[in-house]
Every structure is written in structure tokens, then in C-alpha cells.
Coordinates of C-alpha atoms and ligand atoms in Angstrom, one line a residue:
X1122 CA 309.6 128.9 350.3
X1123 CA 310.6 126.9 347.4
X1124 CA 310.7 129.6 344.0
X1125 CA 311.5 128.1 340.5
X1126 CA 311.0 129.8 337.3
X1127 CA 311.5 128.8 333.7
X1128 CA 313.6 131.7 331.4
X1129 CA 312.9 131.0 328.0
X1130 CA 314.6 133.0 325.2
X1131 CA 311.7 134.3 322.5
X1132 CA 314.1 133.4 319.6
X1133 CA 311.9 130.8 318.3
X1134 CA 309.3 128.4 318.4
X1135 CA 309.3 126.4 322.1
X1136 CA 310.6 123.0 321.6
X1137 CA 310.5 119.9 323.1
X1138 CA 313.6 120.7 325.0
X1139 CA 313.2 124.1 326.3
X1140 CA 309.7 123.0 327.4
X1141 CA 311.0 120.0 329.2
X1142 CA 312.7 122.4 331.3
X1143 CA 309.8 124.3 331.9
X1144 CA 307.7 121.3 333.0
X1145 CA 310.7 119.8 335.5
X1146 CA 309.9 123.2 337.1
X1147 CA 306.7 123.8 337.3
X1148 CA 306.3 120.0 338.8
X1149 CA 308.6 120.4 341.5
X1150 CA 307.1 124.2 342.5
X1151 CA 303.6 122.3 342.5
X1152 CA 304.7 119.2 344.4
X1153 CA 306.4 121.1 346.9
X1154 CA 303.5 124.1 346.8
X1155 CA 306.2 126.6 346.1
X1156 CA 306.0 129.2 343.2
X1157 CA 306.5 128.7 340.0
X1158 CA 307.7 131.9 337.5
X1159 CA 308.1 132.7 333.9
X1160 CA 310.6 135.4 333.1
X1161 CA 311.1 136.3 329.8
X1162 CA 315.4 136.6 328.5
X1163 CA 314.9 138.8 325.8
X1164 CA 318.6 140.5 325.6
X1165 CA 319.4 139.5 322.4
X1166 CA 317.5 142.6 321.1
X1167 CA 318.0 141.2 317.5
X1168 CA 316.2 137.5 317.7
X1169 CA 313.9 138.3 320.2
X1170 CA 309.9 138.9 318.9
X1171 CA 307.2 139.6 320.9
X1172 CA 305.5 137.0 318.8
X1173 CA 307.1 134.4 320.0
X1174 CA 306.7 135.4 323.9
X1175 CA 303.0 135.2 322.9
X1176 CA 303.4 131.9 321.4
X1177 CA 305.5 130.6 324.6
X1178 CA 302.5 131.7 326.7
X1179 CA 299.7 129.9 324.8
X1180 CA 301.9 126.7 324.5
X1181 CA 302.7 126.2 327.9
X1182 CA 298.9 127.0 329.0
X1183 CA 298.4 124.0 326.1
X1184 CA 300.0 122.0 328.2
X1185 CA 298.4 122.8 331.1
X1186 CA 301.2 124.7 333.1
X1187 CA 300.5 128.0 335.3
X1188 CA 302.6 130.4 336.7
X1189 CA 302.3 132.6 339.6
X1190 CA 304.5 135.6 338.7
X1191 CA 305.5 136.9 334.9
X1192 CA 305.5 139.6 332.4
X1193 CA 301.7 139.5 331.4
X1194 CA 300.5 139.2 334.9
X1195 CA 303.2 140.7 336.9
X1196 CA 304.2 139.9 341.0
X1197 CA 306.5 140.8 343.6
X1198 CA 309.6 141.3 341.6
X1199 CA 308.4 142.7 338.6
X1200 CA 309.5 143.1 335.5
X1201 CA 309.9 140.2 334.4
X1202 CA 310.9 140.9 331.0
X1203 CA 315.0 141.4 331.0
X1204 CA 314.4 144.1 328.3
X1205 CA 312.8 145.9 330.8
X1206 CA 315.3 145.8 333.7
X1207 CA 318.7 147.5 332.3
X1208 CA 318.5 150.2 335.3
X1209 CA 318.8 147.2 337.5
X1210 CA 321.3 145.5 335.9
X1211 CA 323.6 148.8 335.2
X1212 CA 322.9 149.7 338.9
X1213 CA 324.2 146.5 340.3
X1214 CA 327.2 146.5 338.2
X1215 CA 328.7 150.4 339.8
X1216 CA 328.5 148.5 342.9
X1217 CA 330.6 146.0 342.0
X1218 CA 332.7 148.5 340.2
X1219 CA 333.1 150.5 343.7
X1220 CA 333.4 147.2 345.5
X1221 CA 336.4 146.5 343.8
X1222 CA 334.9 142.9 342.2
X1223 CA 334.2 144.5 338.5
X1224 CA 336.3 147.0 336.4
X1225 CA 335.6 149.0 333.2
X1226 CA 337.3 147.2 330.3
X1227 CA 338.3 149.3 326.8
X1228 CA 339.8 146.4 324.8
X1229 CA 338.1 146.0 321.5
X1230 CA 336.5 142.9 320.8
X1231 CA 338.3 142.8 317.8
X1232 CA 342.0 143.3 319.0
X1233 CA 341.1 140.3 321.4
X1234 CA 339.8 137.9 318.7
X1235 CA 342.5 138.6 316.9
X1236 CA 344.9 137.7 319.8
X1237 CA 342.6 134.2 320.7
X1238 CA 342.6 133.6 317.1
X1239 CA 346.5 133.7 317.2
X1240 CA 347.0 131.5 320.2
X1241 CA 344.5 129.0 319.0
X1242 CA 346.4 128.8 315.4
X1243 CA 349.6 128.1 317.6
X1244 CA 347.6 125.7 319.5
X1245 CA 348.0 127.6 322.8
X1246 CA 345.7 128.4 325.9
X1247 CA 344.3 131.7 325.8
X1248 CA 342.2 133.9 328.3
X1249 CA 341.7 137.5 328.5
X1250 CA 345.1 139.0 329.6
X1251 CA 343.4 141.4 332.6
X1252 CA 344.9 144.1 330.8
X1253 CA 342.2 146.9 332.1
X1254 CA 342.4 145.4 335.7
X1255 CA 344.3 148.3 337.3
X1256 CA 343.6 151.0 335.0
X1257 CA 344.1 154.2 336.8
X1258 CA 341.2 156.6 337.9
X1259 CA 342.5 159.1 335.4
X1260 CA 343.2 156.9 332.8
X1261 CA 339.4 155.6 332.7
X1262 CA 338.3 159.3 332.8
X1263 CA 340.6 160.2 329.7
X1264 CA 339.0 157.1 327.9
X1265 CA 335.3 158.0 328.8
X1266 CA 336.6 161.2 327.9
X1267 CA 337.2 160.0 324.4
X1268 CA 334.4 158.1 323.9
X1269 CA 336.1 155.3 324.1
X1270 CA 333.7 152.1 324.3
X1271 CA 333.7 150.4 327.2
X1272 CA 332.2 146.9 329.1
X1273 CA 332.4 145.6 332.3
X1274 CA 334.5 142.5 333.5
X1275 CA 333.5 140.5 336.6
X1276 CA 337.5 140.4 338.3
X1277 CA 337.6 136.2 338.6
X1278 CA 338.9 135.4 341.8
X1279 CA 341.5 133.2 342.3
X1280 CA 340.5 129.7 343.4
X1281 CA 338.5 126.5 343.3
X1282 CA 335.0 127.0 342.1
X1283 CA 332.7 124.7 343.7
X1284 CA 329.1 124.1 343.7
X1285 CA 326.9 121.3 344.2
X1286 CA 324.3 120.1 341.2
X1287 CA 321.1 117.9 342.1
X1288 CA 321.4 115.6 339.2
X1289 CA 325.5 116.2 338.7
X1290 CA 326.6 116.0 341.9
X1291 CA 329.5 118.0 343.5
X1292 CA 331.2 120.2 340.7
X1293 CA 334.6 121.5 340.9
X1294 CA 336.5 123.7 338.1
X1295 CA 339.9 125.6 338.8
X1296 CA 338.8 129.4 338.2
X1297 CA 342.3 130.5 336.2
X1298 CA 340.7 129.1 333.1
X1299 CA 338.5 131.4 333.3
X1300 CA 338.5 134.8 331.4
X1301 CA 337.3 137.7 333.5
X1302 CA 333.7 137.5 332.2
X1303 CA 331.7 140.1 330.5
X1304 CA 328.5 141.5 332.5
X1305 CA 327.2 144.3 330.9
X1306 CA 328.5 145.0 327.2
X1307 CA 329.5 148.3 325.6
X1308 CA 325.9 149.2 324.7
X1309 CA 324.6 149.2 328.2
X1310 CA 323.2 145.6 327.4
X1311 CA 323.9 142.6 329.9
X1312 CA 325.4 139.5 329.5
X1313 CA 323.1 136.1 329.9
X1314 CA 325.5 135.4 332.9
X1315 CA 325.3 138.1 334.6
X1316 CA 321.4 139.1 334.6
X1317 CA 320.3 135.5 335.2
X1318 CA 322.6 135.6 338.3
X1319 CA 320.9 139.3 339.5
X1320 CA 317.5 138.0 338.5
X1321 CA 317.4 135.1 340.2
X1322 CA 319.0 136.3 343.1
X1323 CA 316.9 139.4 343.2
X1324 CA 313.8 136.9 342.3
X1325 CA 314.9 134.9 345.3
X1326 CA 314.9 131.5 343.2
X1327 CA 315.8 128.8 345.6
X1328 CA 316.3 126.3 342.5
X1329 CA 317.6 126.6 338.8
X1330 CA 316.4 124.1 336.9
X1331 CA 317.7 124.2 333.3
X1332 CA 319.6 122.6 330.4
X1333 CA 323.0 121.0 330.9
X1334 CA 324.1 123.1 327.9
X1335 CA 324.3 125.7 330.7
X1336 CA 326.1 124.0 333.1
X1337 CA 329.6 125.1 331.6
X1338 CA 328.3 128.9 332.3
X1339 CA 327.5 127.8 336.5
X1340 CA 331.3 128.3 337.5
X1341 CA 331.2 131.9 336.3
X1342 CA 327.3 132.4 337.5
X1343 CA 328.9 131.0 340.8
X1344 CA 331.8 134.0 341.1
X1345 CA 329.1 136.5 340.6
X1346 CA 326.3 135.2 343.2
X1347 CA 329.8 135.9 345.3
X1348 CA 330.7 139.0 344.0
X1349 CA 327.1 140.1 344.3
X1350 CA 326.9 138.6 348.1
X1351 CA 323.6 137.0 347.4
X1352 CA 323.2 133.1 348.4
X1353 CA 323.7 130.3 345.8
X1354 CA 320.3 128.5 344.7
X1355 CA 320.4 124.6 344.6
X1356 CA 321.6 123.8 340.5
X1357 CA 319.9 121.3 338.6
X1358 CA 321.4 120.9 334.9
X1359 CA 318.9 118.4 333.0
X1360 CA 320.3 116.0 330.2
X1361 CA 320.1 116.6 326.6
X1362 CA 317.4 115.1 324.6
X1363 CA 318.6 112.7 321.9
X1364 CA 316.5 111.8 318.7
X1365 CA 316.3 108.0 317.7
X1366 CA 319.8 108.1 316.0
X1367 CA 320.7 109.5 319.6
X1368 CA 321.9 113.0 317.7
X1369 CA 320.6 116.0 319.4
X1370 CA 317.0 116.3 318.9
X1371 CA 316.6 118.5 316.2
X1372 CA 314.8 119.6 313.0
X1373 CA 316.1 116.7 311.3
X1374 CA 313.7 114.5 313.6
X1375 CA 310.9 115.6 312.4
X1376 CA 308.3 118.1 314.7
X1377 CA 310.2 119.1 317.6
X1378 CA 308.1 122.7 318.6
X1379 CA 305.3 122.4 321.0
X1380 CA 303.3 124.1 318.0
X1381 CA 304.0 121.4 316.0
X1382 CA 302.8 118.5 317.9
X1383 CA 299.6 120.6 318.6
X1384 CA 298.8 120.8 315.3
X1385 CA 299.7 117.4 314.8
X1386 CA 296.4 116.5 316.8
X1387 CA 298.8 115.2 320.0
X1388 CA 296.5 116.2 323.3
X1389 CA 298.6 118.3 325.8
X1390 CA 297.7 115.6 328.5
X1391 CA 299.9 113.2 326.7
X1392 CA 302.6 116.0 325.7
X1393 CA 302.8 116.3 329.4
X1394 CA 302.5 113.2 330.3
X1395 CA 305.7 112.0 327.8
X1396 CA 307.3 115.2 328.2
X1397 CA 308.2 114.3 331.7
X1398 CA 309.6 110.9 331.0
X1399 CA 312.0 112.1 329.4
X1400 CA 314.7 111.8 331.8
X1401 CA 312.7 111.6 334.5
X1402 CA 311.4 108.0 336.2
X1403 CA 308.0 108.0 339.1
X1404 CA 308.7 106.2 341.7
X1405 CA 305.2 103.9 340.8
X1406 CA 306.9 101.0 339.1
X1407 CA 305.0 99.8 335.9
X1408 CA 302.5 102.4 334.0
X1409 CA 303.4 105.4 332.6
X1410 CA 300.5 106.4 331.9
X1411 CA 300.4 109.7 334.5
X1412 CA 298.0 112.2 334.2
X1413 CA 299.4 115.8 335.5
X1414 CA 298.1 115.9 339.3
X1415 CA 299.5 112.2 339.5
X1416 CA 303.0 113.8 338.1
X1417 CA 303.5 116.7 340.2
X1418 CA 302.5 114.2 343.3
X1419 CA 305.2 112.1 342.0
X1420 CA 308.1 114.8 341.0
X1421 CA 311.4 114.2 342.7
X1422 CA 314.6 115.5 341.3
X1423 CA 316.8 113.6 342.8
X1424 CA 314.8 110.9 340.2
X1425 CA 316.0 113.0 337.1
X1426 CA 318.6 111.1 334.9
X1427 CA 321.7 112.6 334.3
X1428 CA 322.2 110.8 330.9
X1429 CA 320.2 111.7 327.6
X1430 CA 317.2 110.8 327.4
X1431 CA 316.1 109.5 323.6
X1432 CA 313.3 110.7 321.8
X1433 CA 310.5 108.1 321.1
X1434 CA 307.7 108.7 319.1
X1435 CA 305.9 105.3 319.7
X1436 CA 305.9 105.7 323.8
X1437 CA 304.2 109.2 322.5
X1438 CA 301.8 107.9 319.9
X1439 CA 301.0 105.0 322.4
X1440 CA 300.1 107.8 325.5
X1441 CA 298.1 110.0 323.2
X1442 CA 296.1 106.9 322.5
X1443 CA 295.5 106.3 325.9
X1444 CA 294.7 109.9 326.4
X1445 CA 292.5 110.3 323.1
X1446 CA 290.4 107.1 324.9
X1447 CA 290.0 108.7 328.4
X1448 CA 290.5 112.9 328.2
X1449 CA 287.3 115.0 328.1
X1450 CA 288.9 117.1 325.7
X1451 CA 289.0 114.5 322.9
X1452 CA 285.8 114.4 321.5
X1453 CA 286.1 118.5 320.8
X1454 CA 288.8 117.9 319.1
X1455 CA 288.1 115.3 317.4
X1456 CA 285.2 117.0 316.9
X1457 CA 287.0 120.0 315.1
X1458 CA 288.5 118.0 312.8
X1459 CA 286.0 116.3 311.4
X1460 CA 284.8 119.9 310.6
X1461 CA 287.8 121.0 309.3
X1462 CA 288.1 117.9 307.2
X1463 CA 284.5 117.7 306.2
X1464 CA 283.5 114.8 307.9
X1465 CA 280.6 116.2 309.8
X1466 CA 277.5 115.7 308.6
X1467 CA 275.2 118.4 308.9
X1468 CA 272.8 116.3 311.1
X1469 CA 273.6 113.6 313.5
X1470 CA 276.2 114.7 314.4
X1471 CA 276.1 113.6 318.1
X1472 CA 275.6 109.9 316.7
X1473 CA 277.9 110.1 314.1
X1474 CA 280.6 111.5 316.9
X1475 CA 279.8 108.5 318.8
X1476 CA 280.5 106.5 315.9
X1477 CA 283.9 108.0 315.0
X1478 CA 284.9 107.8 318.7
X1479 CA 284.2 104.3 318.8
X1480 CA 285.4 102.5 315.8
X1481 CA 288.0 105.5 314.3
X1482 CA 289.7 107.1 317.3
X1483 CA 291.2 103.8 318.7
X1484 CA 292.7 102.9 315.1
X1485 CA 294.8 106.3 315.3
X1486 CA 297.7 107.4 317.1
X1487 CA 296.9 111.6 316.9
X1488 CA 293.8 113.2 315.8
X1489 CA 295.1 114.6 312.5
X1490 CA 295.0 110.9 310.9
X1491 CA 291.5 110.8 311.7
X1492 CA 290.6 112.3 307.9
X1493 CA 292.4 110.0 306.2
X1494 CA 291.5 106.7 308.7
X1495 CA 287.7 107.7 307.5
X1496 CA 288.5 107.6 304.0
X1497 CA 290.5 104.2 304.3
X1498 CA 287.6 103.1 305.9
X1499 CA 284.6 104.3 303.7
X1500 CA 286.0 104.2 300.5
X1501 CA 284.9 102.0 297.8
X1502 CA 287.2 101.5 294.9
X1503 CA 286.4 98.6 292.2
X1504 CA 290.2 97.5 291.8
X1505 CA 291.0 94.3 291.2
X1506 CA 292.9 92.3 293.8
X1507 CA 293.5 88.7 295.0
X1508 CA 292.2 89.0 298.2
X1509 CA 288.7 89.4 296.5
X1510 CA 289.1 86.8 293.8
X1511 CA 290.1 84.9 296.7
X1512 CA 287.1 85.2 298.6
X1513 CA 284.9 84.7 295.7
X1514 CA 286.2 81.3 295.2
X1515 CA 283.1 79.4 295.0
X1516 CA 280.0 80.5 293.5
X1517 CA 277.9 80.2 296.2
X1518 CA 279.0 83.7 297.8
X1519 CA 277.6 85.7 294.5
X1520 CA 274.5 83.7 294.8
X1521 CA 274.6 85.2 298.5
X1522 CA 275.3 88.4 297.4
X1523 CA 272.5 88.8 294.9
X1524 CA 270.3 88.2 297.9
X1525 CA 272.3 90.5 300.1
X1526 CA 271.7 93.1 297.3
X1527 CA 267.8 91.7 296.6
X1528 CA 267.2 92.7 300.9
X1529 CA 269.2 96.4 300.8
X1530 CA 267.4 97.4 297.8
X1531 CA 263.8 97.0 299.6
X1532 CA 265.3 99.3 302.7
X1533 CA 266.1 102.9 303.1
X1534 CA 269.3 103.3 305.1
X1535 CA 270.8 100.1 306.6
X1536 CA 270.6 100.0 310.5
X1537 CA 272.7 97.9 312.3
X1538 CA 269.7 95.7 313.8
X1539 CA 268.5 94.8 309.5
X1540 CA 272.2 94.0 309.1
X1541 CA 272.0 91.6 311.5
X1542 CA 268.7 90.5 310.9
X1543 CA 269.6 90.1 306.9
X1544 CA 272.5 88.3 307.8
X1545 CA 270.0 85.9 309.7
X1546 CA 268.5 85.3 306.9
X1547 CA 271.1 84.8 304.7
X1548 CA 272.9 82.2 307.0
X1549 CA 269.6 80.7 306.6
X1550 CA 268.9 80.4 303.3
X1551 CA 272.6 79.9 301.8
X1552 CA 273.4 77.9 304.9
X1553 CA 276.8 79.4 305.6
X1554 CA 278.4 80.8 308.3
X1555 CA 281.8 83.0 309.7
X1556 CA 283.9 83.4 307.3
X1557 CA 282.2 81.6 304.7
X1558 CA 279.2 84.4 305.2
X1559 CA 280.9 88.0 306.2
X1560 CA 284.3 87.5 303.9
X1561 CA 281.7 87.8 300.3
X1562 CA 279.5 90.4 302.3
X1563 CA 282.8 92.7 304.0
X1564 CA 284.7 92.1 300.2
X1565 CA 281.2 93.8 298.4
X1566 CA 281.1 96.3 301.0
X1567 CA 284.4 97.8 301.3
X1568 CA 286.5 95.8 298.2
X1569 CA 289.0 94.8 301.1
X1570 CA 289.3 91.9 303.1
X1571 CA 289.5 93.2 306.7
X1572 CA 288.6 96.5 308.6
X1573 CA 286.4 97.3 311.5
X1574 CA 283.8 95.0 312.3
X1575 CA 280.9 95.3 310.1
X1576 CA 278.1 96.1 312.9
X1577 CA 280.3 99.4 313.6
X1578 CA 281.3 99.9 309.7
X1579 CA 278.0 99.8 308.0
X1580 CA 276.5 102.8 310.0
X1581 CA 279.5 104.6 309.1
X1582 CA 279.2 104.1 305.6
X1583 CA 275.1 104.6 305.7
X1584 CA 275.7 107.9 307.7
X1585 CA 278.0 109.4 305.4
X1586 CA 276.7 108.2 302.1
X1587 CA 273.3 110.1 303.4
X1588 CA 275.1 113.3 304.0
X1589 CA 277.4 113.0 301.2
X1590 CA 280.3 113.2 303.0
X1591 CA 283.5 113.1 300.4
X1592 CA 281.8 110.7 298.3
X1593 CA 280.8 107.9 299.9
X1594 CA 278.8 105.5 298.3
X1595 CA 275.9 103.9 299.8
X1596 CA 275.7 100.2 300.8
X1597 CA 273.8 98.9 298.4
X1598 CA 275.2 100.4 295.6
X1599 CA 278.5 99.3 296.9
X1600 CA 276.9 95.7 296.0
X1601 CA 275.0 96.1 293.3
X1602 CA 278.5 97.7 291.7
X1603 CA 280.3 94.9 292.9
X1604 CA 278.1 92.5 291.4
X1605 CA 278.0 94.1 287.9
X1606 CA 281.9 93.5 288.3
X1607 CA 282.0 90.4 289.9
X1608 CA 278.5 89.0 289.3
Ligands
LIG2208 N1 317.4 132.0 328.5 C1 318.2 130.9 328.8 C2 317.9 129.8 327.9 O1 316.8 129.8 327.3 C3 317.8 130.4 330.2 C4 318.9 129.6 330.9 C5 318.6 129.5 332.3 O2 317.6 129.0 332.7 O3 319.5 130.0 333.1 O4 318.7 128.9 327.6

């Protein structure tokens, strides 16, 4: 039975990086209908909220991700909150103790910093000496005794350390580098070595998916899966994510949190969708367009790329489009934005939805730049620019206008069947055409010369104006202002 679980830190927001991880996961528990766990690493007593667990929870169910086993609805190997499993941790380490594999340490942490410190300023290699190796029976009871603080060291054995990484390949590292790790510290708490290694193995994870960043820590997780006689999962350490300068993704890129893009207006079926791209290919040659039951069909990792993947903000921007074109959550949210915004009238609004599905959505990359598309769109401003004087080059198009205005002025709220049927007549009467008719009639409209067609545009504008939505001026006093200017 295939077991995977995702161990996020609650430290912070979730990013794009950490949530990556998460995903790779989740897809290759659900391809291969194994399980699929959160446990939460919440050992760093200092950083970690409670807040931010929360927020991990609602972000990955955003995204559409579930889990079979975690802190808020329990399972088989409960808890699954680190905080919450110190007995178990403390327990396993006397046994390694007894065993003969771990051994009480009383060196301060500050006589050996002082002592790396010394042989990195001489420019020499530098490991923990072993000095509390072989202390004595008696001599650990006297320093108990005196209260003397104390961790525990994992005893390294000597070695080649050698495991085998899905998207790395065979790894090998010499084990007398390596410092006789800590596993639990001198206030009881455990190191992130050492209780990933006992959760997972106690969890029965058959593969650690996770962040390359960890992949220098697998050689020392190693030696304790084989002090601990438990079985070594299958690794899989997963590229860093670049930003378009290929730096680490960061900050400095702009929104990098889960959160963020949410709140952006990104849908989570393109979050998803992108998210797993990055350093990931299908095997389906072309679209990338994958919605999520097509992705976990798909997920392989031995498909995952072992170099970075880069950031791109247009692949995203061109999947949410897709996704704000096709997903049946779209039009709510779209649909909450307009109210947030006040772009909703307080009637029609299933026809003025329509509208702004049709004509605004597929200008917009994310739902957030939906506000200010509608006011490019419907605003009316009486500056002066070429492209008008342009338009207006002959005198004929005010003629055409005055007519225009003559025809709005004996109607209520222009439909789109008068527009067309005025512009029937007006092609009639001022016998022009194309261009020569819609430039003078789009220019009085809107003062621009191109947007949306004006079949779609004019309802807009109509609708709005009616429920005097941020301002917008009515079609015929769009003209009849233009032709005081222009006129
Ligand atoms: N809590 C660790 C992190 O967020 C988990 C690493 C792991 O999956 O082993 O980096």
C-alpha cells in the first residue's frame, strides 16, 4: 500500500514551493490509490501558530487536495501534530541509548561553536569530536546528578551511506563527515531529523516526497532508519523553484503564498493545474491544459525534473484563462467581485453576469482585473486625442452623428437589435459603411478608437448607466457630449 504525506512547517504562509510538494504527493497517492497524509512539523515551538496550520488546511482544500489521515481528522497513527508526540519520540530515543546506537551528550552548544568557529577561522574541517561517546555509567549519573544539560547524539556509524533517490538517482556520501547528529535537544524537544525519520517510519510512508533543500539531511535520516531498524522509504528530493531572473523564487518575485494568488482572483483549478508543471512533464504531448483527475491519471515520478523549474507568470495567467472560460466556479466568483467592486446592479443581474462573462472575462488574465477592465471599458472621458481628430476627418461623420444622436434621444435604453437597426438606417441615409460608419459611432461612444465590439459594448454601457453603476454615462449623452465638443 503506497502512503505519502506532505509535512509542512506552520511558520508561515504556504507558498508556491512548499505546496508543490504537497501536490507531487497527493498526485502520486491518488494515481496509485494509496493514502495520502498531512502531518503537521510544529517543533520549532517559537515560529510555529496555530493560525497558520488553519491557513495550510484551507489552502490546500482551495486547491482541491484531500487527505486521508491528519491532525483535524485523525487515523491510524495519530497524532499527527509533532507537538503532540514527544513521549514517542523520548521513548524511542532510550532505546537507542540502551541499544548502544545513541548516547547522552553534555557538551555545551556554546563550547562547540566556539571550537567550529576556531577551525573554520583556520580554514580547517571540523565535526563534533565524539567526546561524550564513552562516558562512563557513573559519570553520566554525576552529570544528571548536577543538572547538567544534556542531548542525545545518534553514534554515526562508520561507512558508506547509500540510498537511492527517484529523481537523483543512486546517492552515495562517506559518513566521517558527518557529526554525530542531534535527536532530541536538551529541552526534551526533537530534532527535524530525527522525528521525521520516527514518524514516517512509524507512519509507515513508503515515499518521501519533498524539497531537495532536504536532500543534504537524507544521509543522516538514512543512519537512523538503521539505527531504528525500520525499512528505508523510496526518496524523492524535487528541484528548487526559480523566479524569472532564475534566483530562488521569493518575495522579491512578487506573490508567492497560496493566499496570495487566491486573492489575486487565480482559480485553484489553474493553481493546480500550473502548480504541477513545474518540474513535472505528462506524458500527453502538446496541451497543458490538465484539469486535476486528468493529472493524477497522468502522475509519474520518474517524469519529475531534477533541474529547477522557473517561475512563469504568463503560462499561469494563460491557464487561469482557460480555466476562468470553462470552470463552473467562475461565474461565482466573478460574480463576487463584481459585488465587492460595485459592479452589480441591483437588478439584472443574471443578464448583466452573462454580459461580463462574455465580453469582460476573456479580456482578463485573473478575476481581480475584472473592476478595473469594466471601467476601461465604460468610461467616458472628453480628452482630446488624435485618434479622434483622426476619425473625424471629414464632416460627414458629425453629420452622422447628429442623426445617431437625433434616433437615441427618441428611445429609452438602447438594445442591441435598435443599435443595429439604427445603424441600418444610418448606412442608409449617410451612405457609409465599416469603418467609415462604426469608427465616428465607437469614437462618440467610448472617446477611443477600439474596444469590444459594439453589439456586446453598448448593453454594457446601457445596463450600467441605468443602475448607476460608478458613473457611467448613458449612450446618448455620451453623443450628445461629444457633439457639443466635437460638433
Ligand atoms: N517540515 C519540513 C519542511 O517543511 C518537512 C520536510 C520533509 O518533508 O521531510 O521542510
Amino acid at each position: 500500500m503506497i502512503r505519502t504525506r506532505f509535512a509542512p512547517s506552520p511558520t508561515g504562509l504556504l507558498h508556491v514551493g512548499n505546496v508543490r510538494t504537497g501536490l507531487f504527493a497527493w498526485l502520486f497517492a491518488r494515481n496509485l490509490g494509496g493514502s495520502y497524509l498531512i502531518r503537521i512539523e510544529d517543533t520549532d515551538q517559537e515560529r510555529s501558530e496555530r493560525q497558520f496550520e488553519d491557513q495550510i488546511y484551507e489552502d490546500l482544500r482551495w486547491l482541491g487536495l484531500d487527505w486521508d489521515e491528519g491532525p483535524d481528522i485523525g487515523g491510524a497513527f495519530e497524532p499527527y501534530r509533532q507537538s503532540e508526540r514527544r513521549e514517542i519520540y523520548r521513548t524511542h530515543a532510550e532505546h537507542l541509548i540502551e541499544k548502544g546506537h545513541a548516547y547522552w551528550c553534555f557538551c555545551s552548544e556554546q563550547e562547540l561553536d566556539q571550537a567550529a568557529e576556531a577551525a573554520r577561522q583556520s580554514g580547517e574541517f571540523w565535526k563534533y569530536p565524539g567526546t561524550c561517546r564513552d562516558l562512563s555509567k557513573s559519570d553520566i549519573q554525576k552529570r544528571f546528578a548536577a543538572n547538567d544539560p544534556a542531548v542525545v547524539r545518534l553514534r554515526v556509524r562508520s561507512g558508506v551511506i547509500r540510498f537511492r533517490d527517484i529523481v537523483h538517482g543512486d546517492m552515495e556520501f562517506a559518513s566521517d563527515v558527518i557529526s554525530d547528529p542531534i535527536l532530541l535537544r536538551s529541552d526534551g524537544w526533537p530534532t527535524y531529523n530525527y522525528a521525521v525519520v520516527v514518524d514516517d517510519a512509524m507512519m509507515k510512508i513508503t515515499h518521501v516526497i519533498r524539497g531537495d533543500d532536504h536532500l543534504s539531511n537524507t544521509p543522516k535520516q538514512v543512519l537512523i532508519y538503521e539505527a531504528l531498524d525500520m525499512p528505508l522509504p523510496e526518496f524523492a528530493h524535487l528541484s528548487t523553484i526559480l523566479g524569472p531572473d532564475h534566483t530562488r523564487l521569493s518575495k522579491r518575485h512578487g506573490a508567492t503564498a497560496v493566499s496570495q494568488f487566491r486573492e489575486a482572483g487565480y482559480l485553484p483549478e489553474a493553481m493546480m493545474n500550473y502548480i504541477s508543471l513545474l518540474g513535472w512533464s505528462p506524458v500527453s504531448e502538446g496541451s497543458e491544459i490538465l484539469p486535476g483527475d486528468e493529472l493524477i491519471r497522468q502522475f509519474r515520478l520518474d517524469r519529475v525534473n531534477k533541474s529547477p523549474a522557473v517561475f512563469d507568470t504568463h503560462k499561469l495567467n494563460f491557464i487561469n484563462r482557460h480555466y476562468l472560460k470553462t470552470s463552473p466556479a467562475a461565474g461565482e466568483l466573478v460574480s463576487r467581485e463584481l459585488q465587492r467592486s460595485d459592479w452589480m446592479p441591483q437588478a439584472e443581474g443574471d443578464s448583466w453576469m452573462a454580459m461580463v462573462m462574455d465580453t469582460v472575462v476573456p479580456t482578463v488574465d485573473k478575476v481581480s482585473e475584472i473592476p478595473d477592465r469594466l471601467t476601461q471599458m465604460l468610461e467616458f472621458s472628453l480628452e482630446d486625442s488624435s485618434d479622434i481628430q483622426d476619425t473625424l476627418g471629414d464632416s460627414g461623420a458629425i453629420e452622422m452623428l447628429r442623426q445617431f444622436l437625433a434616433e437615441l434621444d427618441s428611445r429609452d435604453q438602447l438594445t442591441t437589435a435598435q443599435f443595429r437597426e439604427i445603424a441600418g438606417k444610418l448606412k442608409e441615409s449617410s451612405k457609409r459603411k465599416g469603418k467609415q460608419l462604426f469608427h465616428p459611432v465607437r469614437a462618440a461612444l467610448t472617446m477611443k478608437s477600439s474596444g469590444p465590439e459594439l453589439d456586446k459594448l453598448i448593453p454594457l454601457i446601457e445596463t450600467a448607466a441605468k443602475y448607476d453603476l460608478h458613473h457611467v454615462a448613458r449612450c446618448r449623452d455620451r453623443v450628445r457630449d461629444f457633439l457639443v465638443r466635437y460638433g
